mmCIF file of C-alpha atoms in Angstrom:
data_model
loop_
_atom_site.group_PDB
_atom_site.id
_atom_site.type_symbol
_atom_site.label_atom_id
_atom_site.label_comp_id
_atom_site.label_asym_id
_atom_site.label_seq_id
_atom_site.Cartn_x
_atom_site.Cartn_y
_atom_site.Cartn_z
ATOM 1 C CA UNK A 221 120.342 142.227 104.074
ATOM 2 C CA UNK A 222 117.692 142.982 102.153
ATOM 3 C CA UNK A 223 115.727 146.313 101.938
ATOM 4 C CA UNK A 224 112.166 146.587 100.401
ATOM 5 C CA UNK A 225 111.030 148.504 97.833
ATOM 6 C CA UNK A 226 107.763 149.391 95.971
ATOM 7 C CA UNK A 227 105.374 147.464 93.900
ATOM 8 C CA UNK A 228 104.706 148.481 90.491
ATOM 9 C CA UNK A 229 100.910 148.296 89.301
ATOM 10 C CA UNK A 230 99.323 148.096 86.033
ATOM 11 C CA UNK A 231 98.925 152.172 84.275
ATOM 12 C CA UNK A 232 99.524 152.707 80.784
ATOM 13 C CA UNK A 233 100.725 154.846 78.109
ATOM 14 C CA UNK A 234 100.179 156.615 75.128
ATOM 15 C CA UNK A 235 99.562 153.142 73.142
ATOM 16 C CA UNK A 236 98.977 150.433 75.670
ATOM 17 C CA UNK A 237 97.238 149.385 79.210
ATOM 18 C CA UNK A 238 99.209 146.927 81.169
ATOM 19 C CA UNK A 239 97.919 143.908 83.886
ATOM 20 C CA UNK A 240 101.897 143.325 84.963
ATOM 21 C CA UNK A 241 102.674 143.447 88.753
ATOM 22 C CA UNK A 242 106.253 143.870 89.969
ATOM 23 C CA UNK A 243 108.124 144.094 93.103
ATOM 24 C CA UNK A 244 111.228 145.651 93.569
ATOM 25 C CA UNK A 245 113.906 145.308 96.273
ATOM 26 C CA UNK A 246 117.511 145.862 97.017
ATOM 27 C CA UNK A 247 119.922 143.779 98.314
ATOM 28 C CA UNK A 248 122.836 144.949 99.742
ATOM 29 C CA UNK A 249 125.186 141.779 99.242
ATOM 30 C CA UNK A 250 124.887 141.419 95.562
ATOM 31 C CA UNK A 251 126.604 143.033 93.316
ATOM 32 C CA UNK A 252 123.663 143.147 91.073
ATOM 33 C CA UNK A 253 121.681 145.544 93.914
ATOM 34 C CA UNK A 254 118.522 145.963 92.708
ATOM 35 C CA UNK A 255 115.921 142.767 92.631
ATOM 36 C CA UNK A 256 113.119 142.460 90.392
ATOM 37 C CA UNK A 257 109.748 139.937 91.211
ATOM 38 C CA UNK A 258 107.343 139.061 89.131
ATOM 39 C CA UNK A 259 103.996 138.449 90.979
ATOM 40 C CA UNK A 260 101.074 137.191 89.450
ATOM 41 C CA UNK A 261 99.381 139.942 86.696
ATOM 42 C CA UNK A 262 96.313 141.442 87.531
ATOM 43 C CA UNK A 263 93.215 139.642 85.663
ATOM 44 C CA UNK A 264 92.467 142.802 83.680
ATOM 45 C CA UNK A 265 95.005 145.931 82.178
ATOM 46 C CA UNK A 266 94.154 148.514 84.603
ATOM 47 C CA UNK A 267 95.305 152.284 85.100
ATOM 48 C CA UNK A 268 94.278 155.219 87.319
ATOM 49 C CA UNK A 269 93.717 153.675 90.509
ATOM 50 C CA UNK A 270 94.774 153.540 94.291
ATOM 51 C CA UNK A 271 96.903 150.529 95.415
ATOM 52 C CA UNK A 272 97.558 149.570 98.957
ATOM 53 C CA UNK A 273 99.127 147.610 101.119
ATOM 54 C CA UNK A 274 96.912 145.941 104.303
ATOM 55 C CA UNK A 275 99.016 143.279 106.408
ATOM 56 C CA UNK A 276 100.204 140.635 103.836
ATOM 57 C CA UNK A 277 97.659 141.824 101.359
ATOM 58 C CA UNK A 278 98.341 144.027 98.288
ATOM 59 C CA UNK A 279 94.640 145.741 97.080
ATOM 60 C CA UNK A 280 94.027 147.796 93.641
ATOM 61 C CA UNK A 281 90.868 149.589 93.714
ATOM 62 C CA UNK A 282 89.009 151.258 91.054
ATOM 63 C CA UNK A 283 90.762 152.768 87.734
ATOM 64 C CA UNK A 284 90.108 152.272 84.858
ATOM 65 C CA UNK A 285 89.489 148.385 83.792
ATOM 66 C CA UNK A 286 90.740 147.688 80.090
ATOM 67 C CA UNK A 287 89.967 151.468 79.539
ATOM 68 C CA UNK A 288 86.686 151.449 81.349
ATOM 69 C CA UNK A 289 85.812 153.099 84.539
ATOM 70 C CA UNK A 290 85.900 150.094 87.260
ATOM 71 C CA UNK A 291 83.566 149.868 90.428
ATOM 72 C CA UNK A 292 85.831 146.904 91.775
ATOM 73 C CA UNK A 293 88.838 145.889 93.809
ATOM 74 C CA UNK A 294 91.449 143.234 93.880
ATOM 75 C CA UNK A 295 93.293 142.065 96.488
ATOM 76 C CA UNK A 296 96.001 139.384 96.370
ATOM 77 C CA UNK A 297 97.615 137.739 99.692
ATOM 78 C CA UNK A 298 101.860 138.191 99.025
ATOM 79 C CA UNK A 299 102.438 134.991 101.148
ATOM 80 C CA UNK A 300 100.150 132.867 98.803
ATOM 81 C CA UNK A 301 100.191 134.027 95.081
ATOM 82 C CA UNK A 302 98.965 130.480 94.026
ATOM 83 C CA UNK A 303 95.091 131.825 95.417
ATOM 84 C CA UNK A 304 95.362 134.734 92.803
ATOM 85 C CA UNK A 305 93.867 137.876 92.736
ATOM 86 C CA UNK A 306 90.501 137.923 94.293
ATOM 87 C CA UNK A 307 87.379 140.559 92.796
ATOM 88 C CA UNK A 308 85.016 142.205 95.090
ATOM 89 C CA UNK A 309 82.800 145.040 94.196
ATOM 90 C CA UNK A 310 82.352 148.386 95.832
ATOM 91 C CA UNK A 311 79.198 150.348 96.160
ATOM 92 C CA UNK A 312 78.089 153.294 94.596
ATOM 93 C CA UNK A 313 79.755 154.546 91.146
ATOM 94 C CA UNK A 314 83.351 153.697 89.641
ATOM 95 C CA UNK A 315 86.208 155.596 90.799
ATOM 96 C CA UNK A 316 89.155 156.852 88.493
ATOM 97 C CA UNK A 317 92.190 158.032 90.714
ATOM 98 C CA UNK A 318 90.979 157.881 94.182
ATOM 99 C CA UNK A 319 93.280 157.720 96.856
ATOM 100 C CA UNK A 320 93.293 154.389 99.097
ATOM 101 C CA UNK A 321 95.529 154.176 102.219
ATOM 102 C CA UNK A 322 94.869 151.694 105.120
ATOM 103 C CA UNK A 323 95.003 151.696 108.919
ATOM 104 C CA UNK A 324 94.348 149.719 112.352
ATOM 105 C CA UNK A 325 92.927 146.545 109.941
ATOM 106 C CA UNK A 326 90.773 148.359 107.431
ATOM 107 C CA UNK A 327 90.753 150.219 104.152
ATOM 108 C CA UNK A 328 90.198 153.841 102.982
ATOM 109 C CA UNK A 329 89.334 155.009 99.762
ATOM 110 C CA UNK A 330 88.617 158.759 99.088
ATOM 111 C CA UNK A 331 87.487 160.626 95.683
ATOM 112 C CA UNK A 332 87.370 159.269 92.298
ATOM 113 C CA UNK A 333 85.370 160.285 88.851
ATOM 114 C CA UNK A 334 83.649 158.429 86.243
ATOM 115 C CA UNK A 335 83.732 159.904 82.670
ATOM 116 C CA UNK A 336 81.308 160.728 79.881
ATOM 117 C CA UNK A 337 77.767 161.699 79.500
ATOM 118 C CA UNK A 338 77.243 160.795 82.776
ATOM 119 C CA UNK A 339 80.228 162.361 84.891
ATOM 120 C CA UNK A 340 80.519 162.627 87.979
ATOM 121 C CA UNK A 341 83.367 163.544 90.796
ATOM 122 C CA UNK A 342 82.979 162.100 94.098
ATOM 123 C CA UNK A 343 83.561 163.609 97.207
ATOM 124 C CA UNK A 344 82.941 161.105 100.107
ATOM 125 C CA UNK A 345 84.681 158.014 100.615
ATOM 126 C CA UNK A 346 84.409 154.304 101.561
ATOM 127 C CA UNK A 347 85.923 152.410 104.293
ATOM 128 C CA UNK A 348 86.291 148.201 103.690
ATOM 129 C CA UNK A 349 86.338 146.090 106.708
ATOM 130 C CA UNK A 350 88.219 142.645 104.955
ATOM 131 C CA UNK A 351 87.165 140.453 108.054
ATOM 132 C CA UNK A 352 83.151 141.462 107.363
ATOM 133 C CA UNK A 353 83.761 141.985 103.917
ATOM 134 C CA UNK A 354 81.607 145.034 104.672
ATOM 135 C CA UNK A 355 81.749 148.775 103.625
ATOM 136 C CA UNK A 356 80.960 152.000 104.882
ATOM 137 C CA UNK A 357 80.367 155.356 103.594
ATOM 138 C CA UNK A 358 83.125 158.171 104.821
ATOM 139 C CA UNK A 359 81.877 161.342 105.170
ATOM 140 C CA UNK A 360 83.508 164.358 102.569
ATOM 141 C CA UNK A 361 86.351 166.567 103.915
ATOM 142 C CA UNK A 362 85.083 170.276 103.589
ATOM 143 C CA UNK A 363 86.987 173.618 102.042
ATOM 144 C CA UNK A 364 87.350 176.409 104.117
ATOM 145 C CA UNK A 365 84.061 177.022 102.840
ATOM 146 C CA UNK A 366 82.585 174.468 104.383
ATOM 147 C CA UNK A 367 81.656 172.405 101.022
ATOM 148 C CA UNK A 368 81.984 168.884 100.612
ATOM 149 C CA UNK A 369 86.149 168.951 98.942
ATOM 150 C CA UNK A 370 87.131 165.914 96.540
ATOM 151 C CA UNK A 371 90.697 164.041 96.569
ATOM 152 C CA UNK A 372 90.453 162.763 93.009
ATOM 153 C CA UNK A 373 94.126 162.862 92.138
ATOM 154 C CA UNK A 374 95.458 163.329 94.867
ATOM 155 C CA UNK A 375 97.424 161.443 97.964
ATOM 156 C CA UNK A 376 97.081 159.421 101.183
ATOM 157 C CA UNK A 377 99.142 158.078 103.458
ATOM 158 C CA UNK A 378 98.585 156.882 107.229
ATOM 159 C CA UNK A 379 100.510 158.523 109.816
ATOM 160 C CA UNK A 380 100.651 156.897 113.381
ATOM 161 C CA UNK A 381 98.025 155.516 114.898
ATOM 162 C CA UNK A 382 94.936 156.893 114.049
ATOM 163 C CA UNK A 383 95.718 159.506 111.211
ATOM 164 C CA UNK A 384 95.498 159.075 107.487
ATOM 165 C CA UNK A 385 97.038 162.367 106.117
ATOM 166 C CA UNK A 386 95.416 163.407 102.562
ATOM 167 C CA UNK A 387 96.847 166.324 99.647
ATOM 168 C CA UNK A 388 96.510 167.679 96.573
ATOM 169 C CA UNK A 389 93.527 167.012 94.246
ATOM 170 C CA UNK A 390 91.520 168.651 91.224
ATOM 171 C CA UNK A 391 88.632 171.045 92.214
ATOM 172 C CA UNK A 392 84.943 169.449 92.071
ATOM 173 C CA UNK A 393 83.251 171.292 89.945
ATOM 174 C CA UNK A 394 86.103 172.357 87.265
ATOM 175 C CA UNK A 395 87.252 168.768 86.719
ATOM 176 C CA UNK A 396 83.382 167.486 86.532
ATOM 177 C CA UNK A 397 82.372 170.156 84.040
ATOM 178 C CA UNK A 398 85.794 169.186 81.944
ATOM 179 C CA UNK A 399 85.543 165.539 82.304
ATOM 180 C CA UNK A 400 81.597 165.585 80.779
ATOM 181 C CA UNK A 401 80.797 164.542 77.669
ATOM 182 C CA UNK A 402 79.794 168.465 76.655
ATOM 183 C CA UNK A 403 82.826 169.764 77.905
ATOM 184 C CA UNK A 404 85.061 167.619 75.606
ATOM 185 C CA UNK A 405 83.644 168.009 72.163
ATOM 186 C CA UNK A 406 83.420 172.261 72.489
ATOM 187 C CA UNK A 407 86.742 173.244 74.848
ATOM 188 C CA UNK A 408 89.130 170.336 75.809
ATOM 189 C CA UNK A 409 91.794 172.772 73.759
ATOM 190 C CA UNK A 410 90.269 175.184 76.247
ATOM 191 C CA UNK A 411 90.985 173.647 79.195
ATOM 192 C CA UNK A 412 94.097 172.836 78.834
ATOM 193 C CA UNK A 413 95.476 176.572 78.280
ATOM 194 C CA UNK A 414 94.261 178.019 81.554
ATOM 195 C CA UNK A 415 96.939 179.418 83.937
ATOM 196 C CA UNK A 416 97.752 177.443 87.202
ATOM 197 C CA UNK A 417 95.245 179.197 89.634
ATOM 198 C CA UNK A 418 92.093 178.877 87.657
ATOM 199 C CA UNK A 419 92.150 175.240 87.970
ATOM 200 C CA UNK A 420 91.801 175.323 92.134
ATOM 201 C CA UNK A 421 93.433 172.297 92.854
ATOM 202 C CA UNK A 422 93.044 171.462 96.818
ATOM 203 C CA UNK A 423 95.485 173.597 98.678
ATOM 204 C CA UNK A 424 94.983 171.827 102.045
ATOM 205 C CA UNK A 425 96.619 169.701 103.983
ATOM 206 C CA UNK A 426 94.265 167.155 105.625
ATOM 207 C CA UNK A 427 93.919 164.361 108.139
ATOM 208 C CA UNK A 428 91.167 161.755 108.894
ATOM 209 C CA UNK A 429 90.832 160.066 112.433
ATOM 210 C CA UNK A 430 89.952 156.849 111.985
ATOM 211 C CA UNK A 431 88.827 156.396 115.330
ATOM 212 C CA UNK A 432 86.567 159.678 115.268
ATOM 213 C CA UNK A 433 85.579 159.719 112.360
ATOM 214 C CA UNK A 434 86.637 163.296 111.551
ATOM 215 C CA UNK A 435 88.238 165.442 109.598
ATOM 216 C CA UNK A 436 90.738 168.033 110.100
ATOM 217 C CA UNK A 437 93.064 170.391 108.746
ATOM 218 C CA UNK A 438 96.982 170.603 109.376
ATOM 219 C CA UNK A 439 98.285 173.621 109.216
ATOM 220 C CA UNK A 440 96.675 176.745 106.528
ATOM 221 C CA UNK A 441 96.428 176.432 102.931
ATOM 222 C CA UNK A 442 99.623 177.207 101.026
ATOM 223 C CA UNK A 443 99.417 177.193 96.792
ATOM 224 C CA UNK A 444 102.674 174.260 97.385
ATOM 225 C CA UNK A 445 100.065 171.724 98.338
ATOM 226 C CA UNK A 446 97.842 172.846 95.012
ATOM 227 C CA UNK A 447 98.842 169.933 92.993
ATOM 228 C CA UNK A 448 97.341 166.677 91.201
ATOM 229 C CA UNK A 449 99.261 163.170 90.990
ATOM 230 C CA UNK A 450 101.732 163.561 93.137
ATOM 231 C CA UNK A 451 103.166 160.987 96.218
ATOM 232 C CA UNK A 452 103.313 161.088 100.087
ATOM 233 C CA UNK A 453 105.825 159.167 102.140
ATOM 234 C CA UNK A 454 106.020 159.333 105.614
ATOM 235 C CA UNK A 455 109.823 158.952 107.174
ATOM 236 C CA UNK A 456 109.128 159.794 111.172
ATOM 237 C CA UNK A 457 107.508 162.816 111.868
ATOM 238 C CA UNK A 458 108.309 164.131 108.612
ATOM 239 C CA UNK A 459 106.231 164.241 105.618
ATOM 240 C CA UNK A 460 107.516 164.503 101.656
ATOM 241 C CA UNK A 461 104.782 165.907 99.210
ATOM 242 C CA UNK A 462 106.612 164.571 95.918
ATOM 243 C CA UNK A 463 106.187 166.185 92.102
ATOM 244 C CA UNK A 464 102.690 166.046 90.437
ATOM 245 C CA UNK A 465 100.869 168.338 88.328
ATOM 246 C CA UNK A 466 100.256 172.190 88.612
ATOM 247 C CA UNK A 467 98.173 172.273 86.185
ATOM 248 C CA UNK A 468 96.922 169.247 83.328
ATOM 249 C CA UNK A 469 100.020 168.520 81.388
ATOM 250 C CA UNK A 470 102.297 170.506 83.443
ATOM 251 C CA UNK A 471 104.225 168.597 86.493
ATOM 252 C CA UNK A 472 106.958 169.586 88.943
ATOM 253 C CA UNK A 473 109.708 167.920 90.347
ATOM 254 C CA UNK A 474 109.737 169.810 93.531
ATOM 255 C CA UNK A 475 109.589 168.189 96.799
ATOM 256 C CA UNK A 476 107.583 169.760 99.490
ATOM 257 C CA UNK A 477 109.130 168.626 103.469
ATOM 258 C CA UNK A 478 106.300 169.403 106.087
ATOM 259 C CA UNK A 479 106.678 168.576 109.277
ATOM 260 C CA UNK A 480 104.263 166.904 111.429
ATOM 261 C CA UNK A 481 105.428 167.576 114.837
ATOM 262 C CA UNK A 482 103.024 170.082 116.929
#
């Protein structure tokens, strides 16, 4: 029997960017256990972005493209890696760690940031329809203030059959004034000393209806959910908010379990 497992993408480190793809899985009757795959690598080194899978295809949006923010995505059918990756462009501006999740035949993307004299953090999202080839614009979530509230950084994952259940995430207007070009050359060192609360990472908990189109929020805001980078996984009704950052530089290896049953 053999159990699958997840597919590693691209991302870097403090020398290198990387284009390799790999899928792990585990088989029970070998001895060995774990099985590595090598599928084909992606046509550029590329870090920072949302990966999902849709059906039989694996897509990697946005990131950064051999250091550069990207406006694309590439998708690449598992049951044919002779076709290769295939490019197609998204509208609107790049997107550095957005989240991506996919449900009922179609793809969502949500947040993202470009860099530079020209920075930017984006707070609506897209939705890809791979039959059309078509996109759409998905509206913002909102605070509790009613503003429009960015993902960048943080997670999706689709739940049933019409949710898409969203965390964590760096504040819009904190992250955009850090992430300019101004911002870097006076206090980067600045920044990065603040304590935990001044940096107002999302604290909510949030769904999207893809059938509504709407937005809503699960439960109240707690300061558990206030984190950047971190992973969801769905196992039944209940949901695992794993590590991440509380702050730049500073992660966590605790393990929120929220439960999604009324």
């Amino acid at each position: 029997m053999c159990i699958s497992a997840p597919i590693f993408i691209g991302g870097s480190n403090s020398s290198d960017r990387f284009s390799s793809v790999l899928s792990f899985s585990f088989d029970c009757m070998k001895d060995s256990g774990l099985i590595c795959e090598t599928l084909p690598p992606l046509p550029h080194a590329v870090d920072n972005m949302s990966a999902t899978l849709l059906g039989d295809t694996l897509y990697v949006l946005g990131g950064n493209r051999n250091g550069i923010p990207s406006s694309s995505m590439f998708s690449l059918c598992l049951d044919n890696y002779s076709a290769g990756w295939t490019e197609v462009p998204f509208p609107g501006r790049p997107r550095a760690q957005p989240v991506c999740s996919s449900l009922l035949g179609k793809l969502y993307v949500s947040g993202g940031f470009t860099s530079g004299g020209d920075a930017s953090v984006s707070t609506d999202g897209l939705c890809y329809h791979p039959e059309s080839g078509q996109w759409q614009v998905v509206k913002a979530p909102l605070t509790t203030k009613g503003e429009p509230l960015t993902l960048t950084g943080g997670a999706s994952v689709s739940y049933g059959d019409v949710l898409l259940i969203c965390a964590g995430g760096v504040n819009r207007d904190i992250f955009e004034d850090a992430i300019s070009a101004r911002y870097q050359m006076v206090r980067e060192s600045e920044y990065l000393l603040q304590p935990i609360e001044w940096y107002r990472f999302n604290d909510q908990l949030l769904a999207y209806n893809v059938r509504s189109g709407e937005w809503i929020r699960i439960g109240v805001p707690s300061p558990m959910l206030a984190r950047a980078g971190s992973s969801l996984v769905v196992f039944g009704d209940i949901l695992f908010y794993i590590g991440g950052e509380l702050k730049p530089g500073v992660r966590t290896p605790g393990i929120c379990r929220i439960s999604l049953q009324k």
